[in-house]
């Protein structure tokens, strides 16, 4: 793992009227690092992640990508989002497009790849995850686990430098969680830089380089999985007692 910072938040704040969802959060994601963001429901995890992708415009603070501030140019944010991909809880596949069309649309429309290049890469990804036979299927014909793996592949098709995952397995039936986690593990092992919001604490402790615990919109502790599990912080102890 390199210590080169790719993505950084400095003193990030996000308000929704009177509610401060993210409260003065500073965070750095290094090249090749896998960071899991954990904490109780309502702690600001997903809002923070959405701010990193500029799906939520921060109220205050800075987001930097390779040291350059990105949240001052929100009107032309698509090039940034192409490099910082997002995988959502509920897949967000286009229902009227086939699996192949879902994967190839963005790289072709953005000019990243020609149609033939995009199709070749898409079939490579589908073969890798064992879904080559589903290339012409529509999302409604897929299981939840298949949809989420296609959503991850769609994000990877843009050749991102960073992938952000917002509770990628929480909408899945328990038997489908493993196949998505396997793909995420392969991406992490391959050096993909990843930040993951999750309630799957066991999985997080297995593959995380670092874990971040959030509560009341703030980062309480950041460290290795072992450091968080063995933390003396009372709030973290209470959380782990309930989820482990």
PDB file of C-alpha atoms in Angstrom:
ATOM      1  CA  UNK A   1       0.000   0.000   0.000  1.00  0.00           C
ATOM      2  CA  UNK A   2       1.354   3.404  -1.005  1.00  0.00           C
ATOM      3  CA  UNK A   3       1.189   6.392   1.309  1.00  0.00           C
ATOM      4  CA  UNK A   4       0.236   8.702  -1.595  1.00  0.00           C
ATOM      5  CA  UNK A   5      -3.018  10.488  -0.768  1.00  0.00           C
ATOM      6  CA  UNK A   6      -5.508  10.309  -3.637  1.00  0.00           C
ATOM      7  CA  UNK A   7      -8.685  11.603  -2.026  1.00  0.00           C
ATOM      8  CA  UNK A   8      -8.943  13.924   0.944  1.00  0.00           C
ATOM      9  CA  UNK A   9     -11.596  15.750   2.944  1.00  0.00           C
ATOM     10  CA  UNK A  10     -10.661  18.721   5.094  1.00  0.00           C
ATOM     11  CA  UNK A  11     -12.986  20.023   7.808  1.00  0.00           C
ATOM     12  CA  UNK A  12     -16.021  18.783   5.879  1.00  0.00           C
ATOM     13  CA  UNK A  13     -19.459  19.926   7.016  1.00  0.00           C
ATOM     14  CA  UNK A  14     -22.866  18.988   5.622  1.00  0.00           C
ATOM     15  CA  UNK A  15     -26.037  20.562   7.000  1.00  0.00           C
ATOM     16  CA  UNK A  16     -29.627  19.652   6.195  1.00  0.00           C
ATOM     17  CA  UNK A  17     -31.555  22.637   7.571  1.00  0.00           C
ATOM     18  CA  UNK A  18     -31.053  22.403  11.349  1.00  0.00           C
ATOM     19  CA  UNK A  19     -29.420  18.947  11.186  1.00  0.00           C
ATOM     20  CA  UNK A  20     -25.624  18.742  10.941  1.00  0.00           C
ATOM     21  CA  UNK A  21     -25.099  15.341   9.332  1.00  0.00           C
ATOM     22  CA  UNK A  22     -21.334  15.686   8.870  1.00  0.00           C
ATOM     23  CA  UNK A  23     -19.482  17.744  11.434  1.00  0.00           C
ATOM     24  CA  UNK A  24     -15.934  18.952  10.701  1.00  0.00           C
ATOM     25  CA  UNK A  25     -14.626  15.665   9.255  1.00  0.00           C
ATOM     26  CA  UNK A  26     -11.076  15.365   7.936  1.00  0.00           C
ATOM     27  CA  UNK A  27     -10.105  12.180   6.131  1.00  0.00           C
ATOM     28  CA  UNK A  28      -7.434  10.968   3.705  1.00  0.00           C
ATOM     29  CA  UNK A  29      -7.542   7.912   1.422  1.00  0.00           C
ATOM     30  CA  UNK A  30      -4.208   6.566   0.197  1.00  0.00           C
ATOM     31  CA  UNK A  31      -3.496   4.861  -3.104  1.00  0.00           C
ATOM     32  CA  UNK A  32      -4.259   1.145  -2.874  1.00  0.00           C
ATOM     33  CA  UNK A  33      -5.882   1.459   0.538  1.00  0.00           C
ATOM     34  CA  UNK A  34      -9.136  -0.206   1.586  1.00  0.00           C
ATOM     35  CA  UNK A  35     -10.941   1.788   4.280  1.00  0.00           C
ATOM     36  CA  UNK A  36     -14.201   0.701   5.896  1.00  0.00           C
ATOM     37  CA  UNK A  37     -16.392   3.357   7.492  1.00  0.00           C
ATOM     38  CA  UNK A  38     -18.520   1.961  10.294  1.00  0.00           C
ATOM     39  CA  UNK A  39     -20.802   3.281  13.014  1.00  0.00           C
ATOM     40  CA  UNK A  40     -24.428   3.319  14.144  1.00  0.00           C
ATOM     41  CA  UNK A  41     -27.285   4.209  11.823  1.00  0.00           C
ATOM     42  CA  UNK A  42     -27.669   7.954  11.482  1.00  0.00           C
ATOM     43  CA  UNK A  43     -24.022   8.659  12.271  1.00  0.00           C
ATOM     44  CA  UNK A  44     -23.383  10.432   8.954  1.00  0.00           C
ATOM     45  CA  UNK A  45     -21.488   7.669   7.158  1.00  0.00           C
ATOM     46  CA  UNK A  46     -23.479   7.605   3.924  1.00  0.00           C
ATOM     47  CA  UNK A  47     -23.827  11.380   3.790  1.00  0.00           C
ATOM     48  CA  UNK A  48     -20.065  11.714   4.176  1.00  0.00           C
ATOM     49  CA  UNK A  49     -19.488   9.205   1.367  1.00  0.00           C
ATOM     50  CA  UNK A  50     -21.958  11.030  -0.893  1.00  0.00           C
ATOM     51  CA  UNK A  51     -20.093  14.266  -0.197  1.00  0.00           C
ATOM     52  CA  UNK A  52     -16.859  12.617  -1.312  1.00  0.00           C
ATOM     53  CA  UNK A  53     -18.502  11.864  -4.662  1.00  0.00           C
ATOM     54  CA  UNK A  54     -20.197  15.303  -4.730  1.00  0.00           C
ATOM     55  CA  UNK A  55     -23.654  13.744  -4.820  1.00  0.00           C
ATOM     56  CA  UNK A  56     -24.154  15.980  -1.786  1.00  0.00           C
ATOM     57  CA  UNK A  57     -22.540  19.410  -1.997  1.00  0.00           C
ATOM     58  CA  UNK A  58     -20.719  20.122   1.273  1.00  0.00           C
ATOM     59  CA  UNK A  59     -21.874  23.078   3.335  1.00  0.00           C
ATOM     60  CA  UNK A  60     -18.272  23.866   4.282  1.00  0.00           C
ATOM     61  CA  UNK A  61     -14.815  22.364   3.987  1.00  0.00           C
ATOM     62  CA  UNK A  62     -12.812  21.015   1.088  1.00  0.00           C
ATOM     63  CA  UNK A  63     -12.603  17.847  -0.998  1.00  0.00           C
ATOM     64  CA  UNK A  64      -9.291  17.329  -2.771  1.00  0.00           C
ATOM     65  CA  UNK A  65      -8.427  14.827  -5.495  1.00  0.00           C
ATOM     66  CA  UNK A  66      -4.671  14.472  -6.012  1.00  0.00           C
ATOM     67  CA  UNK A  67      -4.312  17.683  -4.027  1.00  0.00           C
ATOM     68  CA  UNK A  68      -6.688  19.752  -6.183  1.00  0.00           C
ATOM     69  CA  UNK A  69      -9.929  21.063  -4.744  1.00  0.00           C
ATOM     70  CA  UNK A  70     -12.975  19.690  -6.534  1.00  0.00           C
ATOM     71  CA  UNK A  71     -15.988  21.062  -4.669  1.00  0.00           C
ATOM     72  CA  UNK A  72     -15.596  24.580  -6.069  1.00  0.00           C
ATOM     73  CA  UNK A  73     -16.332  23.296  -9.604  1.00  0.00           C
ATOM     74  CA  UNK A  74     -19.553  21.378  -9.003  1.00  0.00           C
ATOM     75  CA  UNK A  75     -21.011  22.469 -12.359  1.00  0.00           C
ATOM     76  CA  UNK A  76     -18.448  20.322 -14.197  1.00  0.00           C
ATOM     77  CA  UNK A  77     -18.094  17.407 -11.815  1.00  0.00           C
ATOM     78  CA  UNK A  78     -18.485  14.489 -14.265  1.00  0.00           C
ATOM     79  CA  UNK A  79     -14.739  14.109 -15.025  1.00  0.00           C
ATOM     80  CA  UNK A  80     -14.122  13.813 -11.283  1.00  0.00           C
ATOM     81  CA  UNK A  81     -16.912  11.265 -10.836  1.00  0.00           C
ATOM     82  CA  UNK A  82     -15.427   9.203 -13.664  1.00  0.00           C
ATOM     83  CA  UNK A  83     -12.301   8.818 -11.527  1.00  0.00           C
ATOM     84  CA  UNK A  84     -14.123   8.406  -8.205  1.00  0.00           C
ATOM     85  CA  UNK A  85     -16.824   5.825  -8.879  1.00  0.00           C
ATOM     86  CA  UNK A  86     -19.781   5.047  -6.652  1.00  0.00           C
ATOM     87  CA  UNK A  87     -21.610   1.783  -5.959  1.00  0.00           C
ATOM     88  CA  UNK A  88     -24.995   2.179  -4.307  1.00  0.00           C
ATOM     89  CA  UNK A  89     -27.079   0.098  -1.924  1.00  0.00           C
ATOM     90  CA  UNK A  90     -29.891  -0.391  -4.459  1.00  0.00           C
ATOM     91  CA  UNK A  91     -27.805  -1.050  -7.602  1.00  0.00           C
ATOM     92  CA  UNK A  92     -29.229   1.829  -9.733  1.00  0.00           C
ATOM     93  CA  UNK A  93     -28.957  -0.147 -12.964  1.00  0.00           C
ATOM     94  CA  UNK A  94     -30.888   1.174 -15.961  1.00  0.00           C
ATOM     95  CA  UNK A  95     -33.891  -1.187 -16.176  1.00  0.00           C
ATOM     96  CA  UNK A  96     -34.462  -0.635 -19.914  1.00  0.00           C
ATOM     97  CA  UNK A  97     -30.882  -1.564 -20.857  1.00  0.00           C
ATOM     98  CA  UNK A  98     -29.297  -5.005 -21.024  1.00  0.00           C
ATOM     99  CA  UNK A  99     -26.414  -5.936 -18.725  1.00  0.00           C
ATOM    100  CA  UNK A 100     -23.961  -5.321 -21.565  1.00  0.00           C
ATOM    101  CA  UNK A 101     -25.511  -1.939 -22.349  1.00  0.00           C
ATOM    102  CA  UNK A 102     -25.435  -0.945 -18.671  1.00  0.00           C
ATOM    103  CA  UNK A 103     -21.708  -1.674 -18.505  1.00  0.00           C
ATOM    104  CA  UNK A 104     -20.684  -0.095 -21.818  1.00  0.00           C
ATOM    105  CA  UNK A 105     -22.860   3.034 -21.830  1.00  0.00           C
ATOM    106  CA  UNK A 106     -20.700   5.358 -19.728  1.00  0.00           C
ATOM    107  CA  UNK A 107     -17.253   4.524 -21.170  1.00  0.00           C
ATOM    108  CA  UNK A 108     -18.594   4.893 -24.719  1.00  0.00           C
ATOM    109  CA  UNK A 109     -20.611   8.074 -24.105  1.00  0.00           C
ATOM    110  CA  UNK A 110     -17.702   9.700 -22.260  1.00  0.00           C
ATOM    111  CA  UNK A 111     -15.254   8.860 -25.032  1.00  0.00           C
ATOM    112  CA  UNK A 112     -13.112   6.742 -22.736  1.00  0.00           C
ATOM    113  CA  UNK A 113     -13.467   3.668 -24.983  1.00  0.00           C
ATOM    114  CA  UNK A 114     -14.764   2.847 -28.423  1.00  0.00           C
ATOM    115  CA  UNK A 115     -17.863   0.664 -28.543  1.00  0.00           C
ATOM    116  CA  UNK A 116     -15.836  -2.395 -29.525  1.00  0.00           C
ATOM    117  CA  UNK A 117     -13.290  -1.757 -26.752  1.00  0.00           C
ATOM    118  CA  UNK A 118     -16.056  -1.305 -24.197  1.00  0.00           C
ATOM    119  CA  UNK A 119     -17.790  -4.516 -25.289  1.00  0.00           C
ATOM    120  CA  UNK A 120     -14.526  -6.466 -25.117  1.00  0.00           C
ATOM    121  CA  UNK A 121     -13.775  -5.191 -21.622  1.00  0.00           C
ATOM    122  CA  UNK A 122     -17.356  -5.799 -20.496  1.00  0.00           C
ATOM    123  CA  UNK A 123     -17.266  -9.421 -21.634  1.00  0.00           C
ATOM    124  CA  UNK A 124     -13.936  -9.799 -19.837  1.00  0.00           C
ATOM    125  CA  UNK A 125     -15.487  -8.563 -16.601  1.00  0.00           C
ATOM    126  CA  UNK A 126     -18.590 -10.725 -17.041  1.00  0.00           C
ATOM    127  CA  UNK A 127     -16.454 -13.804 -17.595  1.00  0.00           C
ATOM    128  CA  UNK A 128     -14.417 -12.928 -14.514  1.00  0.00           C
ATOM    129  CA  UNK A 129     -17.506 -12.840 -12.284  1.00  0.00           C
ATOM    130  CA  UNK A 130     -19.213 -15.814 -13.924  1.00  0.00           C
ATOM    131  CA  UNK A 131     -22.053 -13.871 -15.542  1.00  0.00           C
ATOM    132  CA  UNK A 132     -21.037 -13.976 -19.206  1.00  0.00           C
ATOM    133  CA  UNK A 133     -24.332 -15.712 -20.033  1.00  0.00           C
ATOM    134  CA  UNK A 134     -26.258 -12.714 -18.652  1.00  0.00           C
ATOM    135  CA  UNK A 135     -24.845 -10.170 -21.124  1.00  0.00           C
ATOM    136  CA  UNK A 136     -28.170  -9.767 -22.971  1.00  0.00           C
ATOM    137  CA  UNK A 137     -30.366 -10.099 -19.878  1.00  0.00           C
ATOM    138  CA  UNK A 138     -32.182  -7.155 -18.315  1.00  0.00           C
ATOM    139  CA  UNK A 139     -31.806  -6.186 -14.639  1.00  0.00           C
ATOM    140  CA  UNK A 140     -35.268  -7.514 -13.756  1.00  0.00           C
ATOM    141  CA  UNK A 141     -34.055 -10.981 -14.802  1.00  0.00           C
ATOM    142  CA  UNK A 142     -31.163 -10.953 -12.314  1.00  0.00           C
ATOM    143  CA  UNK A 143     -30.911 -11.809  -8.638  1.00  0.00           C
ATOM    144  CA  UNK A 144     -29.930  -9.110  -6.164  1.00  0.00           C
ATOM    145  CA  UNK A 145     -26.385 -10.429  -5.904  1.00  0.00           C
ATOM    146  CA  UNK A 146     -26.047 -10.500  -9.687  1.00  0.00           C
ATOM    147  CA  UNK A 147     -27.353  -6.927  -9.949  1.00  0.00           C
ATOM    148  CA  UNK A 148     -24.856  -5.675  -7.402  1.00  0.00           C
ATOM    149  CA  UNK A 149     -21.929  -7.412  -9.088  1.00  0.00           C
ATOM    150  CA  UNK A 150     -23.007  -5.848 -12.395  1.00  0.00           C
ATOM    151  CA  UNK A 151     -23.225  -2.454 -10.664  1.00  0.00           C
ATOM    152  CA  UNK A 152     -19.650  -2.888  -9.409  1.00  0.00           C
ATOM    153  CA  UNK A 153     -18.448  -3.946 -12.853  1.00  0.00           C
ATOM    154  CA  UNK A 154     -20.234  -0.941 -14.381  1.00  0.00           C
ATOM    155  CA  UNK A 155     -18.298   1.338 -12.041  1.00  0.00           C
ATOM    156  CA  UNK A 156     -15.037  -0.467 -12.848  1.00  0.00           C
ATOM    157  CA  UNK A 157     -15.686  -0.042 -16.586  1.00  0.00           C
ATOM    158  CA  UNK A 158     -14.835   3.671 -16.218  1.00  0.00           C
ATOM    159  CA  UNK A 159     -11.318   2.766 -15.031  1.00  0.00           C
ATOM    160  CA  UNK A 160     -11.728   4.700 -11.768  1.00  0.00           C
ATOM    161  CA  UNK A 161      -8.876   5.448  -9.404  1.00  0.00           C
ATOM    162  CA  UNK A 162     -11.184   5.203  -6.387  1.00  0.00           C
ATOM    163  CA  UNK A 163     -14.367   3.240  -5.709  1.00  0.00           C
ATOM    164  CA  UNK A 164     -16.834   4.330  -3.025  1.00  0.00           C
ATOM    165  CA  UNK A 165     -19.317   1.715  -1.769  1.00  0.00           C
ATOM    166  CA  UNK A 166     -22.439   2.774   0.138  1.00  0.00           C
ATOM    167  CA  UNK A 167     -23.630  -0.297   2.068  1.00  0.00           C
ATOM    168  CA  UNK A 168     -23.291  -2.535  -1.014  1.00  0.00           C
ATOM    169  CA  UNK A 169     -24.690  -5.680   0.605  1.00  0.00           C
ATOM    170  CA  UNK A 170     -27.419  -4.309   2.880  1.00  0.00           C
ATOM    171  CA  UNK A 171     -30.210  -4.775   0.304  1.00  0.00           C
ATOM    172  CA  UNK A 172     -29.254  -8.382  -0.444  1.00  0.00           C
ATOM    173  CA  UNK A 173     -30.605 -11.651   0.858  1.00  0.00           C
ATOM    174  CA  UNK A 174     -28.016 -13.265   3.177  1.00  0.00           C
ATOM    175  CA  UNK A 175     -27.080 -15.999   0.700  1.00  0.00           C
ATOM    176  CA  UNK A 176     -26.192 -13.401  -1.934  1.00  0.00           C
ATOM    177  CA  UNK A 177     -23.864 -11.343   0.252  1.00  0.00           C
ATOM    178  CA  UNK A 178     -20.889 -13.658  -0.170  1.00  0.00           C
ATOM    179  CA  UNK A 179     -20.670 -13.359  -3.959  1.00  0.00           C
ATOM    180  CA  UNK A 180     -20.532  -9.555  -3.769  1.00  0.00           C
ATOM    181  CA  UNK A 181     -17.987  -9.645  -0.969  1.00  0.00           C
ATOM    182  CA  UNK A 182     -15.826 -12.002  -3.027  1.00  0.00           C
ATOM    183  CA  UNK A 183     -15.685  -9.502  -5.890  1.00  0.00           C
ATOM    184  CA  UNK A 184     -14.885  -6.658  -3.475  1.00  0.00           C
ATOM    185  CA  UNK A 185     -12.120  -8.755  -1.928  1.00  0.00           C
ATOM    186  CA  UNK A 186     -10.644  -9.411  -5.393  1.00  0.00           C
ATOM    187  CA  UNK A 187     -10.693  -5.691  -6.161  1.00  0.00           C
ATOM    188  CA  UNK A 188      -8.964  -4.890  -2.869  1.00  0.00           C
ATOM    189  CA  UNK A 189      -6.348  -7.598  -3.472  1.00  0.00           C
ATOM    190  CA  UNK A 190      -5.791  -6.136  -6.947  1.00  0.00           C
ATOM    191  CA  UNK A 191      -4.898  -2.732  -5.507  1.00  0.00           C
ATOM    192  CA  UNK A 192      -8.129  -0.821  -6.074  1.00  0.00           C
ATOM    193  CA  UNK A 193      -8.427   2.170  -3.743  1.00  0.00           C
ATOM    194  CA  UNK A 194     -11.716   1.742  -1.879  1.00  0.00           C
ATOM    195  CA  UNK A 195     -13.812   3.404   0.814  1.00  0.00           C
ATOM    196  CA  UNK A 196     -16.736   1.302   2.017  1.00  0.00           C
ATOM    197  CA  UNK A 197     -19.651   2.194   4.276  1.00  0.00           C
ATOM    198  CA  UNK A 198     -20.950  -1.032   5.775  1.00  0.00           C
ATOM    199  CA  UNK A 199     -22.630  -2.798   8.679  1.00  0.00           C
ATOM    200  CA  UNK A 200     -20.840  -6.044   7.764  1.00  0.00           C
ATOM    201  CA  UNK A 201     -18.271  -5.748  10.552  1.00  0.00           C
ATOM    202  CA  UNK A 202     -16.827  -9.235  10.141  1.00  0.00           C
ATOM    203  CA  UNK A 203     -16.105  -8.643   6.474  1.00  0.00           C
ATOM    204  CA  UNK A 204     -14.637  -5.226   7.252  1.00  0.00           C
ATOM    205  CA  UNK A 205     -12.198  -6.628   9.792  1.00  0.00           C
ATOM    206  CA  UNK A 206     -11.060  -9.272   7.297  1.00  0.00           C
ATOM    207  CA  UNK A 207     -10.026  -7.027   4.412  1.00  0.00           C
ATOM    208  CA  UNK A 208      -9.720  -3.456   5.713  1.00  0.00           C
ATOM    209  CA  UNK A 209      -6.344  -1.766   5.864  1.00  0.00           C
ATOM    210  CA  UNK A 210      -8.015   0.798   8.089  1.00  0.00           C
ATOM    211  CA  UNK A 211     -11.381   1.283   9.753  1.00  0.00           C
ATOM    212  CA  UNK A 212     -13.053   4.566  10.619  1.00  0.00           C
ATOM    213  CA  UNK A 213     -15.721   4.785  13.304  1.00  0.00           C
ATOM    214  CA  UNK A 214     -18.228   7.632  12.942  1.00  0.00           C
ATOM    215  CA  UNK A 215     -20.796   8.854  15.437  1.00  0.00           C
ATOM    216  CA  UNK A 216     -22.911  12.024  15.478  1.00  0.00           C
ATOM    217  CA  UNK A 217     -21.380  13.159  12.188  1.00  0.00           C
ATOM    218  CA  UNK A 218     -17.784  12.944  13.379  1.00  0.00           C
ATOM    219  CA  UNK A 219     -14.879  10.519  13.085  1.00  0.00           C
ATOM    220  CA  UNK A 220     -14.329   9.200  16.599  1.00  0.00           C
ATOM    221  CA  UNK A 221     -11.458   6.789  15.927  1.00  0.00           C
ATOM    222  CA  UNK A 222      -9.448   5.727  12.880  1.00  0.00           C
ATOM    223  CA  UNK A 223      -7.038   2.803  12.897  1.00  0.00           C
ATOM    224  CA  UNK A 224      -6.450  -0.811  11.964  1.00  0.00           C
ATOM    225  CA  UNK A 225      -9.280  -3.282  12.588  1.00  0.00           C
ATOM    226  CA  UNK A 226      -7.401  -4.608  15.616  1.00  0.00           C
ATOM    227  CA  UNK A 227      -7.002  -1.117  17.046  1.00  0.00           C
ATOM    228  CA  UNK A 228     -10.719  -0.410  16.766  1.00  0.00           C
ATOM    229  CA  UNK A 229     -11.812  -3.761  18.154  1.00  0.00           C
ATOM    230  CA  UNK A 230      -9.456  -3.338  21.123  1.00  0.00           C
ATOM    231  CA  UNK A 231     -10.188   0.358  21.604  1.00  0.00           C
ATOM    232  CA  UNK A 232     -10.819   1.655  25.112  1.00  0.00           C
ATOM    233  CA  UNK A 233     -13.349   4.159  23.761  1.00  0.00           C
ATOM    234  CA  UNK A 234     -16.634   3.493  25.557  1.00  0.00           C
ATOM    235  CA  UNK A 235     -18.827   4.348  22.548  1.00  0.00           C
ATOM    236  CA  UNK A 236     -16.909   1.993  20.266  1.00  0.00           C
ATOM    237  CA  UNK A 237     -17.041  -0.786  22.862  1.00  0.00           C
ATOM    238  CA  UNK A 238     -20.815  -0.372  23.094  1.00  0.00           C
ATOM    239  CA  UNK A 239     -21.109  -0.537  19.294  1.00  0.00           C
ATOM    240  CA  UNK A 240     -18.992  -3.676  18.914  1.00  0.00           C
ATOM    241  CA  UNK A 241     -20.798  -5.399  21.783  1.00  0.00           C
ATOM    242  CA  UNK A 242     -23.996  -5.093  19.738  1.00  0.00           C
ATOM    243  CA  UNK A 243     -22.677  -6.051  16.288  1.00  0.00           C
ATOM    244  CA  UNK A 244     -20.006  -8.696  16.910  1.00  0.00           C
TER     245      UNK A 244
END
